[in-house]
Amino acid sequence: MPTLRQITSDLSTALQAIYPPAEADSMAGLLLEHVLGLSPLQRRMNANEPVSEQVLEHLPQLQARLLTHEPLQYVLGTAHFAGLELEVTPATLIPRPETEELVAMILREQQGRSGLRILDIGTGSGCIPIALGLGLSGSCLTAVDISTEALAVARRNAVTYAVPIHFQQVDILTAEPHLPAPLDVLVSNPPYVLEEERLQMRPNVLQFEPATALFVPNHDPLLFYRRIAALGQQWLREGGALYFEINEQYAVATADMLRQLGYTQVEVHADIFGKDRMARATR
């Protein structure tokens, strides 16, 4: 019976047909940790242990899915975000590290305040409001998305972490959510990838993640930002904060748009790779 080390090595070698070696190694390790219920340390400590036939029966199917470029998170059904393990499906974007940085910035700025009224637009898996709800106790959270399927996933994630969130299905370009009172925080990671950028995207994103959560028309890259920022002028209390995850190509244009709409304290923040990926402003 093959050992865990051998199985991990064989899986990594197979995945290197479409992924770089380091990424293939990481994916193989994560897949086996998930299937076997092991931590990274336990996987290494048990590297020379045999793998049961029951586990081996499932691996070819999982490997085949990965070799179609299906993202590992969809194969596993979970993604890690800000210390959480969240359910994800092809109806939801896979949470990204830059979104974790956006949440961390909000938590730093809003820490110590209670009873905050927070709205997340385009919630997907619910990662943003769940993380904010856990970090800012006593907040009143509302989250909207255009997709009923995504909202179902977000609701399940919120139940898992016992974070009360008022979810609503809303197409933010044509409708408005019902809000309890003026907002303290408005946050969004809206679609911002230009249609023309499709050819530059990896198959695991382009073929599997929801297009409605990714793309905007080439002629109007700030379509969602402009709409949300304009609504923010109605919804945010004076002194309330607006936070965006942004397309680095349009960081200056996004900041200029916010100033033109009357926001103050407009700032663009770089992520850990030095790319301008976050913007914040005050009403």
XYZ file of C-alpha atoms in Angstrom:
283
model
C 0.000 0.000 0.000
C 1.518 3.373 -0.974
C 2.554 5.832 1.690
C 1.194 9.318 2.148
C 4.509 10.716 0.873
C 4.247 8.646 -2.319
C 0.632 9.610 -2.927
C 1.421 13.303 -2.388
C 4.378 13.099 -4.768
C 2.385 11.253 -7.442
C -0.479 13.748 -7.236
C 1.912 16.701 -7.468
C 3.619 15.166 -10.508
C 0.263 14.714 -12.246
C -0.790 18.308 -11.498
C 2.468 19.656 -12.912
C 0.983 18.968 -16.334
C -0.915 22.258 -15.933
C 0.496 23.947 -12.812
C 4.011 25.095 -11.827
C 5.799 22.620 -9.512
C 5.488 24.724 -6.345
C 1.771 25.303 -6.905
C 1.219 21.633 -7.732
C 3.025 20.611 -4.526
C 0.869 22.957 -2.476
C -2.369 21.759 -4.080
C -1.459 18.103 -3.567
C -0.692 18.699 0.091
C -3.868 20.681 0.715
C -6.042 18.108 -1.033
C -4.658 15.219 1.016
C -4.860 17.169 4.265
C -8.530 17.812 3.544
C -9.336 14.229 2.526
C -7.471 12.712 5.480
C -8.450 15.355 8.037
C -4.842 16.225 8.824
C -3.072 19.450 9.641
C 0.030 20.336 7.584
C 2.210 19.208 10.496
C 0.334 15.928 10.862
C 0.663 15.259 7.134
C 4.426 15.641 7.374
C 4.669 13.557 10.523
C 2.609 10.773 8.929
C 4.395 10.953 5.568
C 5.599 7.339 5.773
C 2.234 5.913 6.861
C 0.222 3.855 4.312
C -2.898 5.411 2.815
C -6.075 3.337 3.065
C -7.755 1.844 0.020
C -10.907 3.824 0.851
C -9.021 7.100 0.443
C -7.242 5.908 -2.693
C -10.591 5.161 -4.341
C -11.575 8.852 -4.219
C -8.304 10.368 -5.382
C -8.536 9.637 -9.144
C -11.848 11.511 -9.400
C -10.509 14.478 -7.449
C -7.310 14.510 -9.482
C -9.303 14.419 -12.714
C -11.311 17.467 -11.631
C -8.154 19.393 -10.810
C -6.696 18.498 -14.203
C -9.647 20.224 -15.890
C -8.417 23.451 -14.183
C -11.261 23.339 -11.653
C -10.064 25.377 -8.649
C -8.978 23.376 -5.617
C -11.408 25.338 -3.430
C -14.379 24.185 -5.512
C -13.120 20.600 -5.480
C -12.853 20.740 -1.688
C -15.982 22.866 -1.282
C -14.186 25.191 1.127
C -11.854 28.190 1.116
C -9.869 29.806 3.897
C -10.404 33.504 4.590
C -9.205 35.589 7.532
C -8.876 32.523 9.744
C -12.255 31.130 8.674
C -13.098 28.044 6.647
C -15.983 28.988 4.378
C -18.123 27.010 1.990
C -17.624 28.037 -1.644
C -19.287 26.839 -4.832
C -19.103 27.930 -8.484
C -21.861 30.416 -7.599
C -19.409 32.354 -5.421
C -16.040 33.914 -6.048
C -13.177 32.273 -4.208
C -12.115 34.771 -1.500
C -8.750 36.371 -2.260
C -5.908 37.557 0.016
C -6.438 41.179 -1.059
C -10.010 40.962 0.236
C -8.586 39.791 3.556
C -6.453 42.940 3.537
C -9.547 45.060 2.886
C -11.290 43.481 5.872
C -8.196 43.979 8.032
C -8.132 47.682 7.135
C -11.798 48.092 8.092
C -11.235 46.289 11.391
C -8.267 48.532 12.204
C -10.193 51.717 11.481
C -13.461 50.701 13.135
C -12.106 48.734 16.105
C -13.654 49.573 19.458
C -16.905 50.943 18.025
C -20.128 49.129 18.817
C -23.493 49.061 17.090
C -22.047 49.787 13.653
C -24.467 49.598 10.726
C -22.611 47.860 7.915
C -23.616 47.020 4.335
C -21.652 44.696 2.031
C -22.552 44.824 -1.665
C -21.793 41.743 -3.785
C -21.291 39.497 -0.797
C -20.668 36.196 -2.619
C -19.725 33.627 0.028
C -20.415 36.171 2.767
C -16.735 36.335 3.665
C -16.625 40.110 4.265
C -19.645 40.572 6.566
C -18.928 37.365 8.477
C -15.344 38.445 9.193
C -16.509 41.945 10.103
C -19.285 40.600 12.315
C -16.819 38.455 14.230
C -14.342 41.312 14.580
C -16.803 44.123 15.337
C -19.201 42.723 17.904
C -22.694 44.144 18.096
C -22.721 45.344 14.497
C -25.927 45.410 12.452
C -24.967 43.663 9.206
C -26.704 43.703 5.828
C -25.341 41.927 2.754
C -26.675 41.840 -0.794
C -25.933 39.918 -3.962
C -27.572 39.485 -7.346
C -27.284 35.675 -7.162
C -29.774 33.548 -5.231
C -27.285 30.667 -5.330
C -24.513 32.788 -3.819
C -26.834 34.063 -1.105
C -27.719 30.495 -0.145
C -24.026 29.750 0.371
C -23.523 32.991 2.314
C -26.453 32.181 4.598
C -25.001 28.769 5.405
C -21.617 30.298 6.169
C -23.212 32.893 8.438
C -25.056 30.147 10.333
C -21.824 28.168 10.721
C -20.166 31.123 12.465
C -23.320 32.314 14.244
C -23.100 35.792 12.719
C -26.549 37.397 12.265
C -26.695 39.020 8.817
C -29.698 40.365 6.924
C -29.244 39.000 3.387
C -31.103 40.439 0.404
C -31.141 39.636 -3.310
C -30.511 42.925 -5.104
C -29.173 43.970 -8.498
C -27.390 47.051 -7.245
C -27.331 48.657 -10.715
C -31.118 48.794 -10.888
C -32.427 48.465 -7.321
C -31.678 49.342 -3.723
C -31.693 47.235 -0.549
C -33.828 47.920 2.478
C -31.612 49.449 5.156
C -32.386 49.866 8.864
C -30.833 53.316 9.291
C -28.001 55.481 7.968
C -24.879 53.377 7.524
C -21.592 53.669 9.350
C -19.723 51.443 6.895
C -20.371 50.634 3.237
C -18.039 48.040 1.710
C -17.897 46.359 -1.663
C -15.677 44.136 -3.768
C -17.654 44.621 -7.002
C -16.918 43.327 -10.506
C -13.894 45.177 -11.890
C -12.184 42.973 -14.501
C -12.545 44.363 -18.026
C -14.053 42.090 -20.657
C -10.903 42.572 -22.736
C -8.841 41.051 -19.924
C -10.484 37.637 -20.343
C -7.648 36.387 -22.539
C -5.123 37.160 -19.796
C -6.924 35.136 -17.149
C -6.065 31.631 -16.055
C -8.493 28.846 -17.043
C -9.232 27.987 -13.407
C -10.743 31.471 -12.989
C -12.225 32.042 -16.422
C -13.915 28.670 -16.819
C -15.198 28.165 -13.294
C -15.730 31.365 -11.287
C -18.981 33.345 -11.810
C -18.616 35.869 -14.644
C -21.243 38.199 -13.161
C -18.974 38.706 -10.144
C -15.882 39.384 -12.261
C -16.463 41.392 -15.409
C -17.439 44.930 -16.399
C -17.768 46.452 -19.873
C -14.557 47.776 -21.426
C -16.127 51.195 -21.942
C -17.202 51.631 -18.301
C -14.677 50.164 -15.843
C -16.081 52.167 -12.906
C -19.682 51.128 -13.545
C -20.259 49.554 -10.123
C -18.016 51.923 -8.175
C -19.811 55.002 -9.463
C -23.247 53.570 -8.684
C -22.298 52.351 -5.208
C -20.480 55.568 -4.330
C -23.475 57.646 -5.431
C -25.797 55.529 -3.304
C -23.336 55.836 -0.448
C -23.914 59.571 -0.410
C -27.560 58.796 0.394
C -27.013 55.909 2.787
C -23.940 56.806 4.823
C -24.198 59.045 7.840
C -21.945 62.070 7.907
C -18.531 60.719 8.835
C -19.434 57.232 7.622
C -16.799 55.288 5.687
C -16.828 53.748 2.219
C -14.402 50.912 1.402
C -13.705 49.364 -2.000
C -11.522 46.631 -3.400
C -10.370 48.112 -6.708
C -8.730 47.414 -10.043
C -5.167 48.717 -9.718
C -5.328 50.108 -13.270
C -8.091 52.492 -12.218
C -6.931 53.479 -8.747
C -6.442 57.139 -9.672
C -9.714 57.276 -11.616
C -11.584 55.693 -8.691
C -10.133 58.188 -6.206
C -10.957 61.105 -8.531
C -14.517 59.860 -8.932
C -14.969 59.664 -5.155
C -13.730 63.230 -4.702
C -16.016 64.468 -7.469
C -18.976 62.901 -5.668
C -18.095 64.865 -2.542
C -16.209 62.317 -0.448
C -13.336 63.449 1.750
C -10.318 61.648 3.201
C -10.048 59.672 -0.023
C -7.139 57.241 0.150
C -5.789 54.454 -2.032
C -3.924 51.640 -0.281
C -1.524 49.097 -1.742
C -1.690 45.397 -0.961
C 1.277 43.369 0.270
C 2.533 43.135 -3.321
C 2.577 46.904 -3.738
C -0.478 47.004 -6.006
C -3.160 49.654 -5.431
C -6.054 47.364 -4.536
C -8.054 49.188 -1.847
C -9.731 52.562 -1.583
C -11.472 54.245 1.319
C -13.328 57.519 1.667
C -15.442 59.426 4.186
C -18.842 60.953 3.580
